[in-house]
C-alpha cells in the first residue's frame, strides 16, 4: 500500500514549559500527514469535498513512546494498509525524531460521509481507483 512521509519542525508554541510537545498537538501532526497522503495520490482533500464527501475522524489512538522537543525535526510516515471496501478508512502512523528514534505510533479511522445527508457511504469508486493506481 501507499506510504507518505512528511517532515514538520516543532514550533515553540506547540511545547509546554519544559520544551516538550504538548500531547494535544499530535492529532494536528497526523492530519498534516494524512492531507499530504491524499495529495500524493492525486486526490487533494478539497477535491474529495467538492464531490460531496466528508471524512470525519471517528477513532484516534496514539501511543507516546518518547517525547518530541522544541525545534526537533519530526518525520511522519502515514500508511494506508488496506483499500476500504466499506465506509471506514484506517491510517497508521509512525513519528520519528532526530537520530531516527521512534517517538510515537498512532492510527486513525475515518468514515466516508455524504455531505448532503450526513450519512456514511461506501468508499467511492473514484477514490478506490486512486488508492489502487495512484495519480493520473
Coordinates of N, CA, C and O in Angstrom, one line a residue:
X1 N 0.8 -1.2 0.0 CA 0.0 0.0 0.0 C 0.9 1.2 0.0 O 2.0 1.2 0.3
X2 N 0.2 2.4 -0.2 CA 0.9 3.6 -0.3 C 1.4 4.2 1.1 O 0.6 4.1 2.0
X3 N 2.6 4.7 1.1 CA 3.0 5.4 2.3 C 3.5 6.8 1.9 O 4.1 7.0 0.9
X4 N 3.2 7.8 2.7 CA 3.6 9.2 2.6 C 4.5 9.6 3.7 O 4.2 9.2 4.9
X5 N 5.5 10.4 3.5 CA 6.3 10.9 4.5 C 6.3 12.4 4.5 O 6.5 13.0 3.5
X6 N 6.2 13.0 5.7 CA 6.1 14.4 5.9 C 7.0 14.8 7.0 O 7.1 14.1 8.0
X7 N 7.7 15.9 6.8 CA 8.6 16.4 7.9 C 8.0 17.7 8.5 O 7.5 18.6 7.7
X8 N 8.0 17.8 9.8 CA 7.5 19.0 10.5 C 8.5 19.4 11.6 O 8.9 18.5 12.3
X9 N 8.8 20.7 11.6 CA 9.7 21.1 12.7 C 8.8 21.6 13.9 O 7.9 22.4 13.7
X10 N 9.1 21.1 15.1 CA 8.3 21.5 16.3 C 8.5 23.0 16.5 O 9.7 23.5 16.7
X11 N 7.4 23.7 16.6 CA 7.4 25.2 16.9 C 7.3 25.4 18.4 O 6.7 24.5 19.2
X12 N 7.8 26.5 18.9 CA 7.8 26.8 20.3 C 6.4 26.7 20.9 O 6.2 26.2 22.0
X13 N 5.4 27.3 20.2 CA 4.1 27.3 20.7 C 3.4 25.9 20.8 O 2.3 25.8 21.4
X14 N 4.0 24.9 20.3 CA 3.5 23.5 20.4 C 4.0 22.8 21.6 O 3.7 21.6 21.8
X15 N 4.9 23.5 22.4 CA 5.5 22.8 23.5 C 5.0 23.4 24.8 O 4.4 24.4 24.9
X16 N 5.3 22.6 25.9 CA 5.0 23.1 27.2 C 6.2 23.8 27.8 O 7.2 24.0 27.1
X17 N 6.2 24.2 29.1 CA 7.2 24.9 29.7 C 8.6 24.2 29.7 O 9.6 24.7 29.8
X18 N 8.5 22.8 29.6 CA 9.7 22.0 29.6 C 10.3 21.8 28.2 O 11.3 21.1 28.0
X19 N 9.6 22.4 27.2 CA 10.1 22.3 25.8 C 9.7 21.0 25.1 O 10.2 20.6 24.1
X20 N 8.7 20.3 25.7 CA 8.2 19.0 25.2 C 6.9 19.3 24.5 O 6.1 20.1 24.9
X21 N 6.7 18.6 23.3 CA 5.5 18.8 22.6 C 4.3 18.4 23.4 O 4.2 17.3 24.0
X22 N 3.3 19.3 23.5 CA 2.1 19.0 24.2 C 1.3 17.9 23.5 O 1.2 17.9 22.3
X23 N 0.8 16.9 24.3 CA 0.2 15.8 23.7 C -1.0 16.1 22.7 O -1.2 15.4 21.8
X24 N -1.7 17.2 23.0 CA -2.8 17.5 22.2 C -2.5 18.0 20.8 O -3.3 18.2 19.9
X25 N -1.2 18.2 20.5 CA -0.8 18.7 19.2 C -0.5 17.6 18.2 O -0.5 17.8 17.0
X26 N -0.4 16.4 18.7 CA -0.2 15.2 17.8 C -1.3 15.0 16.8 O -1.0 14.7 15.6
X27 N -2.6 15.1 17.2 CA -3.6 14.9 16.1 C -3.4 15.9 14.9 O -3.7 15.5 13.8
X28 N -3.0 17.1 15.2 CA -2.7 18.0 14.1 C -1.6 17.5 13.2 O -1.6 17.7 12.0
X29 N -0.5 17.0 13.8 CA 0.6 16.4 13.0 C 0.1 15.3 12.1 O 0.4 15.2 11.0
X30 N -0.8 14.5 12.7 CA -1.3 13.3 11.9 C -2.2 13.8 10.8 O -2.1 13.3 9.7
X31 N -2.9 14.9 11.0 CA -3.8 15.4 9.9 C -2.9 16.0 8.8 O -3.2 15.8 7.6
X32 N -1.8 16.7 9.1 CA -0.9 17.2 8.1 C -0.5 16.0 7.2 O -0.5 16.1 6.0
X33 N 0.0 14.9 7.8 CA 0.5 13.8 7.1 C -0.6 13.2 6.2 O -0.4 12.8 5.1
X34 N -1.8 13.1 6.8 CA -3.0 12.4 6.1 C -3.4 13.3 4.8 O -3.6 12.8 3.8
X35 N -3.4 14.6 5.0 CA -3.7 15.5 3.9 C -2.7 15.4 2.8 O -3.0 15.3 1.6
X36 N -1.4 15.2 3.1 CA -0.4 15.0 2.1 C -0.5 13.7 1.4 O -0.2 13.6 0.3
X37 N -0.9 12.7 2.2 CA -1.2 11.4 1.6 C -2.2 11.5 0.4 O -1.9 11.0 -0.7
X38 N -3.3 12.1 0.7 CA -4.3 12.3 -0.3 C -3.8 13.1 -1.5 O -4.0 12.8 -2.7
X39 N -3.0 14.2 -1.2 CA -2.4 15.0 -2.3 C -1.5 14.1 -3.2 O -1.5 14.2 -4.4
X40 N -0.6 13.3 -2.5 CA 0.3 12.5 -3.3 C -0.3 11.5 -4.2 O 0.2 11.1 -5.2
X41 N -1.5 11.0 -3.8 CA -2.2 10.0 -4.7 C -3.0 10.7 -5.8 O -3.7 10.1 -6.5
X42 N -2.9 12.1 -5.8 CA -3.6 12.8 -6.8 C -5.1 13.1 -6.5 O -5.9 13.4 -7.4
X43 N -5.4 13.1 -5.2 CA -6.8 13.4 -4.8 C -6.7 14.3 -3.6 O -6.9 13.9 -2.4
X44 N -6.4 15.6 -3.8 CA -6.4 16.6 -2.7 C -7.7 16.6 -2.0 O -8.8 16.4 -2.6
X45 N -7.6 16.8 -0.7 CA -8.8 16.7 0.2 C -9.9 17.7 -0.3 O -11.1 17.3 -0.3
X46 N -9.6 18.8 -0.8 CA -10.6 19.8 -1.3 C -11.3 19.2 -2.5 O -12.5 19.4 -2.7
X47 N -10.7 18.3 -3.3 CA -11.4 17.7 -4.4 C -12.4 16.6 -3.9 O -13.4 16.4 -4.5
X48 N -12.0 15.9 -2.9 CA -12.9 15.0 -2.3 C -14.2 15.7 -1.8 O -15.3 15.3 -2.0
X49 N -13.9 16.8 -1.0 CA -15.0 17.6 -0.5 C -15.9 18.1 -1.6 O -17.1 18.2 -1.5
X50 N -15.3 18.5 -2.7 CA -16.0 19.1 -3.9 C -17.0 18.0 -4.5 O -17.9 18.3 -5.2
X51 N -16.7 16.7 -4.3 CA -17.5 15.6 -4.7 C -18.6 15.3 -3.7 O -19.4 14.3 -3.9
X52 N -18.8 16.1 -2.7 CA -19.8 15.9 -1.7 C -19.5 14.9 -0.7 O -20.4 14.3 -0.1
X53 N -18.2 14.7 -0.4 CA -17.8 13.7 0.6 C -17.0 14.3 1.7 O -16.1 15.1 1.4
X54 N -17.3 13.9 2.9 CA -16.6 14.4 4.1 C -15.9 13.1 4.7 O -16.4 12.0 4.5
X55 N -14.8 13.4 5.4 CA -14.1 12.3 6.0 C -13.8 12.6 7.5 O -12.7 12.9 7.9
X56 N -14.8 12.5 8.3 CA -14.5 12.8 9.8 C -13.8 11.6 10.4 O -13.9 10.5 10.1
X57 N -12.9 12.0 11.4 CA -12.2 11.0 12.2 C -13.2 10.5 13.2 O -13.8 11.3 14.0
X58 N -13.3 9.2 13.3 CA -14.2 8.6 14.3 C -13.4 7.8 15.4 O -14.0 7.5 16.4
X59 N -12.2 7.6 15.2 CA -11.3 6.9 16.2 C -9.9 7.4 16.0 O -9.4 7.5 14.9
X60 N -9.3 7.7 17.2 CA -7.9 8.1 17.2 C -7.2 7.4 18.3 O -7.7 7.4 19.5
X61 N -6.1 6.7 18.0 CA -5.3 6.0 19.0 C -3.8 6.5 18.9 O -3.3 6.5 17.8
X62 N -3.3 6.9 20.0 CA -1.9 7.4 20.0 C -1.1 6.7 21.1 O -1.6 6.7 22.2
X63 N 0.1 6.3 20.8 CA 1.0 5.7 21.8 C 2.2 6.6 21.8 O 3.0 6.7 20.8
X64 N 2.5 7.3 23.0 CA 3.6 8.1 23.1 C 4.8 7.3 23.7 O 4.7 6.9 24.8
X65 N 5.8 7.1 22.9 CA 6.9 6.3 23.3 C 8.1 7.1 23.9 O 8.7 6.7 24.9
X66 N 8.3 8.3 23.3 CA 9.4 9.2 23.7 C 8.9 10.6 23.4 O 8.1 10.8 22.5
X67 N 9.3 11.6 24.1 CA 8.9 13.0 23.9 C 9.5 13.6 22.7 O 10.7 13.4 22.4
X68 N 8.8 14.4 21.9 CA 9.3 15.2 20.9 C 9.6 16.6 21.6 O 8.9 17.0 22.5
X69 N 10.6 17.3 21.1 CA 11.1 18.5 21.7 C 11.1 19.7 20.8 O 11.1 19.5 19.6
X70 N 11.1 20.9 21.4 CA 11.1 22.1 20.7 C 12.3 22.1 19.6 O 13.4 21.7 19.9
X71 N 12.0 22.5 18.4 CA 12.9 22.7 17.3 C 13.4 21.4 16.7 O 14.2 21.3 15.8
X72 N 12.8 20.3 17.2 CA 13.2 19.0 16.6 C 12.4 18.7 15.3 O 11.3 19.1 15.1
X73 N 13.1 18.2 14.4 CA 12.5 17.8 13.1 C 11.9 16.5 13.2 O 12.6 15.5 13.4
X74 N 10.6 16.4 13.0 CA 9.8 15.2 13.1 C 9.6 14.7 11.7 O 9.3 15.4 10.8
X75 N 9.7 13.4 11.5 CA 9.4 12.7 10.2 C 8.2 11.8 10.5 O 8.3 10.9 11.3
X76 N 7.1 12.1 9.8 CA 5.9 11.3 10.0 C 5.6 10.5 8.8 O 5.6 11.0 7.7
X77 N 5.5 9.2 9.0 CA 5.1 8.2 8.0 C 3.6 7.9 8.2 O 3.2 7.5 9.3
X78 N 2.8 8.0 7.1 CA 1.4 7.6 7.2 C 1.2 6.6 6.1 O 1.7 6.7 5.0
X79 N 0.5 5.5 6.5 CA 0.3 4.4 5.6 C -1.1 3.9 5.6 O -1.8 3.8 6.7
X80 N -1.6 3.6 4.5 CA -2.9 3.0 4.3 C -2.6 1.5 4.0 O -2.1 1.2 3.0
X81 N -3.0 0.7 5.0 CA -2.7 -0.8 4.9 C -3.7 -1.5 4.0 O -3.3 -2.6 3.5
X82 N -4.9 -1.0 3.9 CA -5.9 -1.8 3.2 C -6.9 -0.8 2.5 O -7.3 0.2 3.0
X83 N -7.1 -1.1 1.2 CA -8.1 -0.3 0.5 C -9.5 -0.6 1.0 O -9.9 -1.8 1.1
X84 N -10.2 0.4 1.4 CA -11.5 0.1 2.1 C -12.6 -0.4 1.1 O -12.6 0.0 0.0
X85 N -13.3 -1.4 1.6 CA -14.5 -1.9 0.8 C -15.8 -1.3 1.3 O -16.8 -1.4 0.7
X86 N -15.8 -0.8 2.5 CA -17.0 -0.2 3.1 C -16.7 1.3 3.4 O -15.9 1.9 2.7
X87 N -17.3 1.8 4.4 CA -17.2 3.2 4.7 C -16.0 3.7 5.5 O -15.6 4.8 5.5
X88 N -15.3 2.7 6.1 CA -14.2 3.0 7.0 C -12.8 3.0 6.3 O -12.6 2.2 5.5
X89 N -12.0 4.0 6.7 CA -10.7 4.1 6.2 C -9.7 4.2 7.4 O -9.9 5.1 8.2
X90 N -8.7 3.3 7.4 CA -7.8 3.3 8.6 C -6.4 3.6 8.1 O -5.8 3.0 7.2
X91 N -5.8 4.6 8.8 CA -4.4 5.0 8.6 C -3.6 4.7 9.8 O -4.0 4.8 10.9
X92 N -2.3 4.3 9.5 CA -1.4 4.0 10.6 C -0.2 5.0 10.4 O 0.2 5.4 9.3
X93 N 0.3 5.5 11.6 CA 1.4 6.5 11.6 C 2.5 6.1 12.4 O 2.4 5.4 13.5
X94 N 3.7 6.6 12.1 CA 4.9 6.5 12.9 C 5.5 7.8 12.8 O 5.7 8.4 11.8
X95 N 5.9 8.4 14.0 CA 6.6 9.7 14.1 C 8.0 9.4 14.6 O 8.1 8.9 15.7
X96 N 9.0 9.8 13.8 CA 10.4 9.7 14.2 C 11.0 11.0 14.5 O 10.6 12.0 13.9
X97 N 11.8 11.1 15.5 CA 12.6 12.3 15.8 C 13.9 12.2 15.2 O 14.3 11.4 14.4
X98 N 14.7 13.2 15.7 CA 16.1 13.2 15.2 C 16.8 12.0 15.6 O 16.4 11.3 16.6
X99 N 17.8 11.6 14.9 CA 18.6 10.3 15.1 C 17.7 9.1 14.8 O 17.9 8.0 15.3
X100 N 16.6 9.3 14.1 CA 15.7 8.3 13.6 C 15.1 7.4 14.7 O 14.9 6.2 14.6
X101 N 14.8 8.1 15.9 CA 14.2 7.4 17.0 C 12.7 7.5 16.9 O 12.1 8.5 16.7
X102 N 12.1 6.3 17.0 CA 10.6 6.2 17.0 C 10.1 6.9 18.3 O 10.4 6.5 19.4
X103 N 9.3 7.9 18.1 CA 8.7 8.7 19.2 C 7.3 8.3 19.5 O 6.9 8.2 20.6
X104 N 6.5 8.1 18.4 CA 5.0 7.9 18.6 C 4.5 7.0 17.5 O 5.0 7.1 16.3
X105 N 3.5 6.2 17.8 CA 2.8 5.4 16.9 C 1.3 5.8 17.0 O 0.9 6.2 18.1
X106 N 0.6 5.8 16.0 CA -0.8 6.2 16.0 C -1.6 5.5 14.9 O -1.1 5.0 14.0
X107 N -2.9 5.6 15.1 CA -3.9 5.2 14.0 C -5.1 6.1 14.1 O -5.5 6.5 15.2
X108 N -5.7 6.3 12.9 CA -6.9 7.0 12.9 C -7.9 6.2 12.0 O -7.5 5.6 11.0
X109 N -9.2 6.2 12.3 CA -10.2 5.7 11.5 C -11.1 6.8 11.1 O -11.6 7.6 11.9
X110 N -11.3 6.9 9.8 CA -12.2 7.9 9.2 C -13.4 7.2 8.5 O -13.3 6.0 8.2
X111 N -14.4 8.0 8.3 CA -15.6 7.4 7.7 C -16.0 8.3 6.5 O -16.1 9.5 6.6
X112 N -16.3 7.7 5.3 CA -16.8 8.4 4.2 C -18.2 8.8 4.5 O -19.0 7.9 4.9
X113 N -18.6 10.1 4.4 CA -19.9 10.6 4.7 C -20.4 11.5 3.6 O -19.6 12.3 3.1
X114 N -21.6 11.3 3.2 CA -22.3 12.1 2.2 C -22.5 13.5 2.8 O -23.2 13.5 3.9
X115 N -22.0 14.5 2.2 CA -22.1 15.9 2.9 C -23.6 16.4 2.9 O -23.9 17.3 3.7
X116 N -24.4 15.9 2.0 CA -25.8 16.3 2.0 C -26.7 15.8 3.1 O -27.3 16.5 3.8
X117 N -26.6 14.5 3.3 CA -27.5 13.8 4.3 C -26.7 13.4 5.5 O -27.3 12.9 6.5
X118 N -25.4 13.6 5.5 CA -24.6 13.3 6.7 C -24.6 11.8 7.1 O -24.4 11.5 8.3
X119 N -24.8 11.0 6.1 CA -24.9 9.5 6.4 C -23.6 8.9 5.8 O -23.1 9.3 4.8
X120 N -23.1 7.8 6.5 CA -22.0 7.1 6.0 C -22.3 6.5 4.6 O -23.4 6.1 4.3
X121 N -21.2 6.4 3.8 CA -21.3 5.8 2.4 C -20.1 4.9 2.2 O -19.1 5.0 2.9
X122 N -20.2 4.0 1.3 CA -19.1 3.1 0.9 C -18.0 4.0 0.3 O -18.3 5.0 -0.3
X123 N -16.8 3.6 0.3 CA -15.7 4.3 -0.3 C -16.1 4.4 -1.8 O -16.3 3.4 -2.5
X124 N -16.1 5.6 -2.4 CA -16.5 5.8 -3.8 C -15.4 5.2 -4.7 O -14.2 5.1 -4.4
X125 N -15.9 4.7 -5.8 CA -15.0 4.0 -6.8 C -13.9 4.9 -7.3 O -12.7 4.4 -7.4
X126 N -14.1 6.2 -7.5 CA -13.0 7.0 -8.0 C -11.9 7.2 -7.0 O -10.8 7.3 -7.3
X127 N -12.2 7.0 -5.7 CA -11.2 7.0 -4.7 C -10.5 5.7 -4.6 O -9.2 5.6 -4.5
X128 N -11.2 4.6 -4.7 CA -10.6 3.3 -4.7 C -9.6 3.2 -5.9 O -8.5 2.7 -5.8
X129 N -10.0 3.7 -7.1 CA -9.1 3.8 -8.2 C -7.8 4.5 -7.9 O -6.7 4.0 -8.3
X130 N -7.9 5.6 -7.2 CA -6.7 6.3 -6.8 C -5.8 5.5 -5.9 O -4.6 5.5 -6.0
X131 N -6.5 4.9 -4.9 CA -5.7 4.0 -4.0 C -5.0 2.9 -4.7 O -3.9 2.6 -4.4
X132 N -5.6 2.4 -5.7 CA -5.1 1.2 -6.4 C -4.0 1.7 -7.5 O -3.0 1.0 -7.7
X133 N -4.3 2.8 -8.1 CA -3.4 3.2 -9.3 C -2.6 4.4 -9.1 O -1.8 4.7 -10.0
X134 N -2.8 5.2 -8.0 CA -2.1 6.4 -7.8 C -2.6 7.5 -8.7 O -3.7 7.4 -9.3
X135 N -1.8 8.6 -8.8 CA -2.3 9.8 -9.5 C -2.4 9.5 -11.0 O -1.7 8.7 -11.5
X136 N -3.3 10.3 -11.6 CA -3.4 10.2 -13.1 C -2.5 11.1 -13.8 O -2.2 12.1 -13.3

